[in-house]
XYZ file of C-alpha atoms in Angstrom:
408
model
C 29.296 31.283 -122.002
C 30.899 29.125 -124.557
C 34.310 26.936 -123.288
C 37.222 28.630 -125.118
C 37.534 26.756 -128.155
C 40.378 25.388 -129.762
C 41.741 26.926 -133.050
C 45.405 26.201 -132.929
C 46.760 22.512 -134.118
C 48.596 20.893 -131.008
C 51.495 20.860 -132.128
C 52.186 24.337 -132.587
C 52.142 24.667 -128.466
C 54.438 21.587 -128.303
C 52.134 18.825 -127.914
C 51.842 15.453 -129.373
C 48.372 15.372 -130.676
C 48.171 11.275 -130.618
C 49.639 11.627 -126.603
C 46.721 13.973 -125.607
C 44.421 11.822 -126.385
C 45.321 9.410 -124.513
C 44.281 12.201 -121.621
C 40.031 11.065 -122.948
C 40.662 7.758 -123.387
C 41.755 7.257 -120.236
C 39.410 8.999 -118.427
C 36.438 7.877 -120.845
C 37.253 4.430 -119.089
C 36.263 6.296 -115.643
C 33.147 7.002 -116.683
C 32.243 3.640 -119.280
C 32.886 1.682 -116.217
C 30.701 3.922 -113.248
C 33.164 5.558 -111.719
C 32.965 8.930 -112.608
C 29.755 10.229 -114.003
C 31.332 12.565 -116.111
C 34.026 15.076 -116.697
C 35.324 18.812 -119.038
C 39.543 19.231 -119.406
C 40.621 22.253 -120.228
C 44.694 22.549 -120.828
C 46.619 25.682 -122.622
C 50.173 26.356 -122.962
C 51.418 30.003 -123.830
C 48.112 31.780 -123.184
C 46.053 29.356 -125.761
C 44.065 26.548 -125.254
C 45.185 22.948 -126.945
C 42.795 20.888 -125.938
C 39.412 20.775 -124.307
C 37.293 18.099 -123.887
C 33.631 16.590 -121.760
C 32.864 13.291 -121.629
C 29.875 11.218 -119.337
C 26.704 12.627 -118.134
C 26.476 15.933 -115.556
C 22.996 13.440 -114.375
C 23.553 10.154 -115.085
C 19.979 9.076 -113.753
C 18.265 12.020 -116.407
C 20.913 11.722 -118.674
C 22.375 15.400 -119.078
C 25.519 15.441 -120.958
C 28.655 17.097 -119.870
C 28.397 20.510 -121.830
C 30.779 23.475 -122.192
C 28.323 25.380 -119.753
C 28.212 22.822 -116.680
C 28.251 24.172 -113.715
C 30.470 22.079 -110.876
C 30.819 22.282 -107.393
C 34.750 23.560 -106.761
C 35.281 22.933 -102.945
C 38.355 23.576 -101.830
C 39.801 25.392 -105.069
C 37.670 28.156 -103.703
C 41.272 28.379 -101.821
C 43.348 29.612 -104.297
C 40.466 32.687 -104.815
C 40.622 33.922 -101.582
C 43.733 33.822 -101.240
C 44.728 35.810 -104.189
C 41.951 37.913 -102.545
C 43.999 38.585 -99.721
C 47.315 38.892 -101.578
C 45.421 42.019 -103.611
C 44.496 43.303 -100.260
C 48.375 43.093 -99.106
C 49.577 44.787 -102.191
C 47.630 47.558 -101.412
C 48.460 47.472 -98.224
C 45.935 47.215 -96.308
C 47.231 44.137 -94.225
C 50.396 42.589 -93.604
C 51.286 38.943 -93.672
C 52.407 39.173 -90.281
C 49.710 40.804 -88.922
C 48.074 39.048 -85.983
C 44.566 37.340 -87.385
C 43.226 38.984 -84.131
C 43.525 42.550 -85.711
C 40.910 41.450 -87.870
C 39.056 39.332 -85.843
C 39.445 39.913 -81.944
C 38.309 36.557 -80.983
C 41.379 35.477 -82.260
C 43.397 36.989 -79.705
C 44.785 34.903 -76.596
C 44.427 31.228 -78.000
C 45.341 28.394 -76.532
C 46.879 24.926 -77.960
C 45.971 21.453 -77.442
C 48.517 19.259 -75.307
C 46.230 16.286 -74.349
C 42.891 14.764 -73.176
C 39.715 14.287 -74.484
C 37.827 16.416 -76.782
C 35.251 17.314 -73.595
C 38.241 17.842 -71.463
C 41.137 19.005 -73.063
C 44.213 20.033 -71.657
C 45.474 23.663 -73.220
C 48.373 26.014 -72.782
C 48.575 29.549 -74.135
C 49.760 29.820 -77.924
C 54.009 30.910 -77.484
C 52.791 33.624 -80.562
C 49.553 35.019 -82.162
C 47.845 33.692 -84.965
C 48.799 35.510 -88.349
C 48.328 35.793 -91.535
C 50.311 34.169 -93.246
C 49.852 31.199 -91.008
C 46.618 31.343 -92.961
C 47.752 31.027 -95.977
C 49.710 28.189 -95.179
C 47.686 26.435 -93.610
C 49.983 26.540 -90.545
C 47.695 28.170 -88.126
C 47.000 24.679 -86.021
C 43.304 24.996 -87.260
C 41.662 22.198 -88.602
C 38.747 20.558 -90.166
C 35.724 18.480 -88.290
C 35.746 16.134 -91.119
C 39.181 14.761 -90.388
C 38.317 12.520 -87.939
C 41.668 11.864 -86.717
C 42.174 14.423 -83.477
C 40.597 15.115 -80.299
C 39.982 18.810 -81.710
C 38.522 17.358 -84.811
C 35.947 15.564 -82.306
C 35.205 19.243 -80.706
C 34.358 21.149 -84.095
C 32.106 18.440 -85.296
C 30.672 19.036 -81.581
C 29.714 22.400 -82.268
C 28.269 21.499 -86.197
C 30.910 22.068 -87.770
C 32.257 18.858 -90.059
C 31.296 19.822 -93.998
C 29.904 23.483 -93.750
C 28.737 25.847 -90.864
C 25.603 24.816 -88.824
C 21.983 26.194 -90.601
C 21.852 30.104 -90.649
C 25.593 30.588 -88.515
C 27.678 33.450 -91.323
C 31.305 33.725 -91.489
C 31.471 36.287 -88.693
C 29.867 34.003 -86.292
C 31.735 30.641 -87.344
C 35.179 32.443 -87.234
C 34.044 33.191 -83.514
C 33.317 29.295 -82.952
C 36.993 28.360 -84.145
C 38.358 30.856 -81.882
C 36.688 29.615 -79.297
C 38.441 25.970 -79.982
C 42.466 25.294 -79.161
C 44.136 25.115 -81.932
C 46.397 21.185 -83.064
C 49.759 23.005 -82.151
C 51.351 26.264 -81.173
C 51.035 28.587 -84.643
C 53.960 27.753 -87.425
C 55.106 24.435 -86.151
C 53.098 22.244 -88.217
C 50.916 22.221 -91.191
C 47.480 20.789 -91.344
C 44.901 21.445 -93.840
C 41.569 23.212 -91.811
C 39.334 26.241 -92.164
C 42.812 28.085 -92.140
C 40.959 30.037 -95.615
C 37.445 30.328 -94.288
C 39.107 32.442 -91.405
C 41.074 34.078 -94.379
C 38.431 34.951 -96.041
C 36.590 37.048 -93.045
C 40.160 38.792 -92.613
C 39.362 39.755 -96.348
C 35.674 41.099 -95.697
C 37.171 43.326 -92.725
C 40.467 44.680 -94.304
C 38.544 45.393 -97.841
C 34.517 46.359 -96.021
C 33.153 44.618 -98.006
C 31.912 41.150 -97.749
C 33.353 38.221 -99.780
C 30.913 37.200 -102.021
C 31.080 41.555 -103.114
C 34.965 41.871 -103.458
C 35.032 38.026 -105.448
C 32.565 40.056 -107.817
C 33.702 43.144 -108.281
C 37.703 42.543 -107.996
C 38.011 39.198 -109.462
C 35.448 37.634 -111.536
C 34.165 40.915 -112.823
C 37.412 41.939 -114.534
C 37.930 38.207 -115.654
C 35.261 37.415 -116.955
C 34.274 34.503 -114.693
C 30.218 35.195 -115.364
C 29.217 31.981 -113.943
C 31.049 31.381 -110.882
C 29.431 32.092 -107.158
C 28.484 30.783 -103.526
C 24.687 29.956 -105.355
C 24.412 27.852 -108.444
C 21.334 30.092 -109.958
C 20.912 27.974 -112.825
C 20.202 24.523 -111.260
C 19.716 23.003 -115.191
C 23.252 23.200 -115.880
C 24.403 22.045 -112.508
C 26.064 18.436 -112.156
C 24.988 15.808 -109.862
C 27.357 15.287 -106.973
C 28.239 11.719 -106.373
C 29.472 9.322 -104.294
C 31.532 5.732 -104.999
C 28.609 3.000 -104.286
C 30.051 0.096 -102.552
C 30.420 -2.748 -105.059
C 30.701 -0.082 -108.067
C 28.898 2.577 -109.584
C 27.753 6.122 -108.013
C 25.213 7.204 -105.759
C 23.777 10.960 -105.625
C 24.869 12.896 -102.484
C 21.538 15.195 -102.398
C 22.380 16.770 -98.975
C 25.436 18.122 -99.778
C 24.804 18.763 -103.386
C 21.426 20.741 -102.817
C 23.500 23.108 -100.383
C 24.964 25.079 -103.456
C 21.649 25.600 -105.039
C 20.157 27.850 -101.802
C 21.834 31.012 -101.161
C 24.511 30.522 -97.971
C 24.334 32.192 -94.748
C 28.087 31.524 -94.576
C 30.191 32.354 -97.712
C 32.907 30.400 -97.559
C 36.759 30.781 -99.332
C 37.532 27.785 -98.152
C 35.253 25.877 -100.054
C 31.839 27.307 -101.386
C 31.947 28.034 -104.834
C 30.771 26.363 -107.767
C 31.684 27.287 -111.405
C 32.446 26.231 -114.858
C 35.331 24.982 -117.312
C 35.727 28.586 -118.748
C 35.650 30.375 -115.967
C 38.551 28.565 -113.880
C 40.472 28.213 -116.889
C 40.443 32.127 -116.820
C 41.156 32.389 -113.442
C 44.353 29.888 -114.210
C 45.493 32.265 -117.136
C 45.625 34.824 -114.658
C 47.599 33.216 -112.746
C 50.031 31.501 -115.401
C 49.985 35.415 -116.710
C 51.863 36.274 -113.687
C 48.629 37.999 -112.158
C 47.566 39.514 -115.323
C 45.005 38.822 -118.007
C 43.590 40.696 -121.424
C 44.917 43.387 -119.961
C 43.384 43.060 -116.826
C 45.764 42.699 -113.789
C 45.099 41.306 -109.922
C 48.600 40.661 -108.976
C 51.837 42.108 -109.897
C 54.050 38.998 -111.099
C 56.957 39.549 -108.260
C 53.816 38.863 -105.563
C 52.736 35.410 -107.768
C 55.872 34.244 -107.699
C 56.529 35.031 -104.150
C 53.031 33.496 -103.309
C 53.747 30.122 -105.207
C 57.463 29.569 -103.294
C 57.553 27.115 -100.874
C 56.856 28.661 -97.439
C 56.884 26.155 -95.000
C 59.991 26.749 -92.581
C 63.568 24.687 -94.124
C 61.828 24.569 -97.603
C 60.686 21.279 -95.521
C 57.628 19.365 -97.630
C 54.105 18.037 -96.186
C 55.300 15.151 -95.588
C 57.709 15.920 -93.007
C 55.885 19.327 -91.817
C 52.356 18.035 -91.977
C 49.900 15.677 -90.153
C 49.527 12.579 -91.689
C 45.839 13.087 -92.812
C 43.579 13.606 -96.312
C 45.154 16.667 -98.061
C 44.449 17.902 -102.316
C 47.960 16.968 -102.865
C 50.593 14.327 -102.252
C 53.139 14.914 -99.315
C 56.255 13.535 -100.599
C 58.177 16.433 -102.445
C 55.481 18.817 -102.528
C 55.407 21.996 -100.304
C 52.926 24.738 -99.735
C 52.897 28.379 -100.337
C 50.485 31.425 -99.709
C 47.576 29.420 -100.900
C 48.584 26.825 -103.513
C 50.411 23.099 -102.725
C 54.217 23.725 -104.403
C 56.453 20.970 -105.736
C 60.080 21.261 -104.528
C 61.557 17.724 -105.184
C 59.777 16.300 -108.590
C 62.035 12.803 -107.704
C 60.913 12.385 -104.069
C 56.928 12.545 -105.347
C 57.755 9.556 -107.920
C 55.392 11.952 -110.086
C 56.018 13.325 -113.616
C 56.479 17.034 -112.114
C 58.626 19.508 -112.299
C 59.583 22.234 -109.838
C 57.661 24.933 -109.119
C 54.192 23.631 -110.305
C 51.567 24.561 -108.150
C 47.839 24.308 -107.948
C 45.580 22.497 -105.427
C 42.272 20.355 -105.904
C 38.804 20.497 -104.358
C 37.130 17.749 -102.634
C 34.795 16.410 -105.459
C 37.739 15.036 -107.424
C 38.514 18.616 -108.922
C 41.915 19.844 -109.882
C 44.200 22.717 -111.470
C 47.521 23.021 -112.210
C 49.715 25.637 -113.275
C 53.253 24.640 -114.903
C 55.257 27.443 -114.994
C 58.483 25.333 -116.574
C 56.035 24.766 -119.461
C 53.995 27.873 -119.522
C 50.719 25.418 -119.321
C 47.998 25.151 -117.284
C 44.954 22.070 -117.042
C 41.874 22.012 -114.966
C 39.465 18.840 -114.687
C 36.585 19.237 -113.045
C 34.061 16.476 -111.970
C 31.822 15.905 -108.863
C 33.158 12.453 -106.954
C 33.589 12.657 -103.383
C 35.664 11.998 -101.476
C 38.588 12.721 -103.476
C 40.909 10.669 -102.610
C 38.485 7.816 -103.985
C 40.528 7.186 -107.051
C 44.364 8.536 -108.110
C 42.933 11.525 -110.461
C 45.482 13.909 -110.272
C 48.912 11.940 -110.469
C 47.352 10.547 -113.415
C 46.306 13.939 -114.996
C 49.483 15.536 -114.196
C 51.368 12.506 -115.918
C 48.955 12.431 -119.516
C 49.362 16.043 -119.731
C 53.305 15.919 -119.055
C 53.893 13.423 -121.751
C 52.126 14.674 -124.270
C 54.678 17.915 -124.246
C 57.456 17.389 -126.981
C 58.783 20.780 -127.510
């Protein structure tokens, strides 16, 4: 599948032709000096695309170009996807954002929170209210992830194999079973920490829909979008890019055990972070949602449930920086809030970012990124495979190149 291609001068969206460039030159720089390998930029405004551009090598050591077709590891902006999955699911409803996560999951029920000790002998009291769905989706649950290394509960998921993925041949079913099994950071809706809140969300989905994630993503969302080359298996492994890692003193090295994972079919499909797919495809998935749910005709969401989803949900329109942990997150704290499944700016001038309010998107954890600008009626995704991250400042600098280069 061919990246859309651009047939429109610039300037008839209200861009500055000269100003997006600067967008490739500055990120050419990433890659001429090794540290990116290589990277596709895809950003529309009023349903049509204005610029798209690759630049580096997919493999740098068998020096594969960047092409329209490249297939990249998304992590975490598998996120978004499910939870428009589950926002479907509530529209027709067949679950209710206040619905306890146990009436989908019965090892949910009767958890207990974390008030002290050691991650082999914690100290617990029972949770003051249930887990629920929309605690979920905003990642206010008091799950977490293994890979944070910066909590005694952290320490106890790793314990049990879970830090990046599920342990060998463990599903969904059986992993959501694990986390219940674990107290959760802090009593449900007091806090906000980023976890497998959306890998639990996405087992809710398999039980309210019967059918199991990797079935509904197919049939209810990339199906009627189009998205032909996104999946939990990358089945063509030639036009899949290397994942990488910074090299101490410069340059990249592969990361071959988590970068073979997406290449083997997965016992545990992940929406929180196991998809891979291309330039084309999440730019559709974006138009979507900058469509307010709809597409060539094709519609997921009604707009009223979009724009309630991409509010600011966290209680006192507070944002992460005062309601979350102080930990790695795919967005800045300062200003920016979170919603039913996408980060939210609420206060462009607290960020010290060019923003305005109400953009929302979220990022994945090999450098990845979309936003959707609903001010401007634009969207951008960059995708690229650098982890961790939070290695270099990707995304502030995106969302500024792409914000100056609108005139009109």
């Amino acid at each position: 599948m061919s990246v859309c291609k651009v047939e429109v001068d610039p300037a008839e969206l209200g861009f500055d032709a000269a100003r997006l460039s600067r967008i490739d030159s500055h990120f050419a720089k990433y890659v001429d000096d090794g540290r990116l390998a290589g990277w596709s930029l895809a950003v529309a405004r009023r349903g049509r695309p204005a610029h798209v551009a690759h630049y580096g090598r997919r493999d740098v050591e068998a020096d594969l170009p960047v092409t329209d077709d490249t297939v990249w590891r998304i992590y975490s902006m598998t996120k978004p996807i499910t939870s428009v999955a589950a926002l479907m699911l509530w529209e027709e409803g067949l679950l209710e954002l206040t619905d306890p996560v146990s009436r989908y999951i019965p090892s949910f029920a009767d958890m207990r929170v974390y008030t002290g000790g050691s991650a082999a002998n914690p100290g617990t009291v029972p949770a003051t209210e249930p887990v629920r769905i929309w605690h979920l989706l905003t990642h206010t649950a008091g799950l977490t992830y293994g890979f944070h290394h910066a909590h005694a509960v952290d320490e106890m998921y790793r314990a049990k194999g879970h830090e990046f993925g599920a342990p060998r041949g463990q599903d969904l079913a059986a992993a959501c079973d694990v986390w219940a099994s674990l107290p959760l950071l802090f009593q449900p809706g007091t806090e906000w920490n980023y976890g497998v809140n959306t890998d639990v969300l996405g087992r809710v989905v398999e039980v309210a829909s019967g059918q199991s994630l990797d079935v509904f993503f197919q049939e209810r969302i990339f199906d009627p979008l189009g998205m032909v080359d996104t999946g939990f298996q990358a089945r063509d492994v030639s036009r899949l890019a290397t994942l990488y890692l910074p090299k101490p003193g410069g340059g990249l090295v592969r990361s071959a055990a988590m970068g073979d994972a997406i290449t083997a079919e997965p016992a545990m499909l992940s929406g929180g972070g196991g998809l891979a797919s291309t330039l084309y495809d999440y730019h559709r998935f974006t138009q979507m949602l900058a469509g307010g749910g709809e597409l060539d005709g094709v519609r997921l969401l009604g707009p009223r449930t979009l724009a309630y989803a991409t509010r600011n949900h966290l209680p006192g329109n507070a944002d992460l920086q005062t309601f979350g942990r102080p930990i790695f997150a795919e967005s800045t704290y300062l200003g920016t809030g979170f919603g039913l499944g996408f980060s939210v700016v609420v206060d462009p001038a607290a960020g010290k970012q060019l923003q305005s309010p109400g953009e929302y998107g979220w990022g994945g954890l090999a450098s990845t990124t979309f936003t959707v600008f609903p001010e401007e009626d634009l969207t951008v995704v960059f995708l690229t495979q650098l982890m961790p991250s939070s290695t270099y400042p990707i995304r502030p600098q995106l969302r500024t190149l792409v914000s100056q280069a609108v005139v009109s």
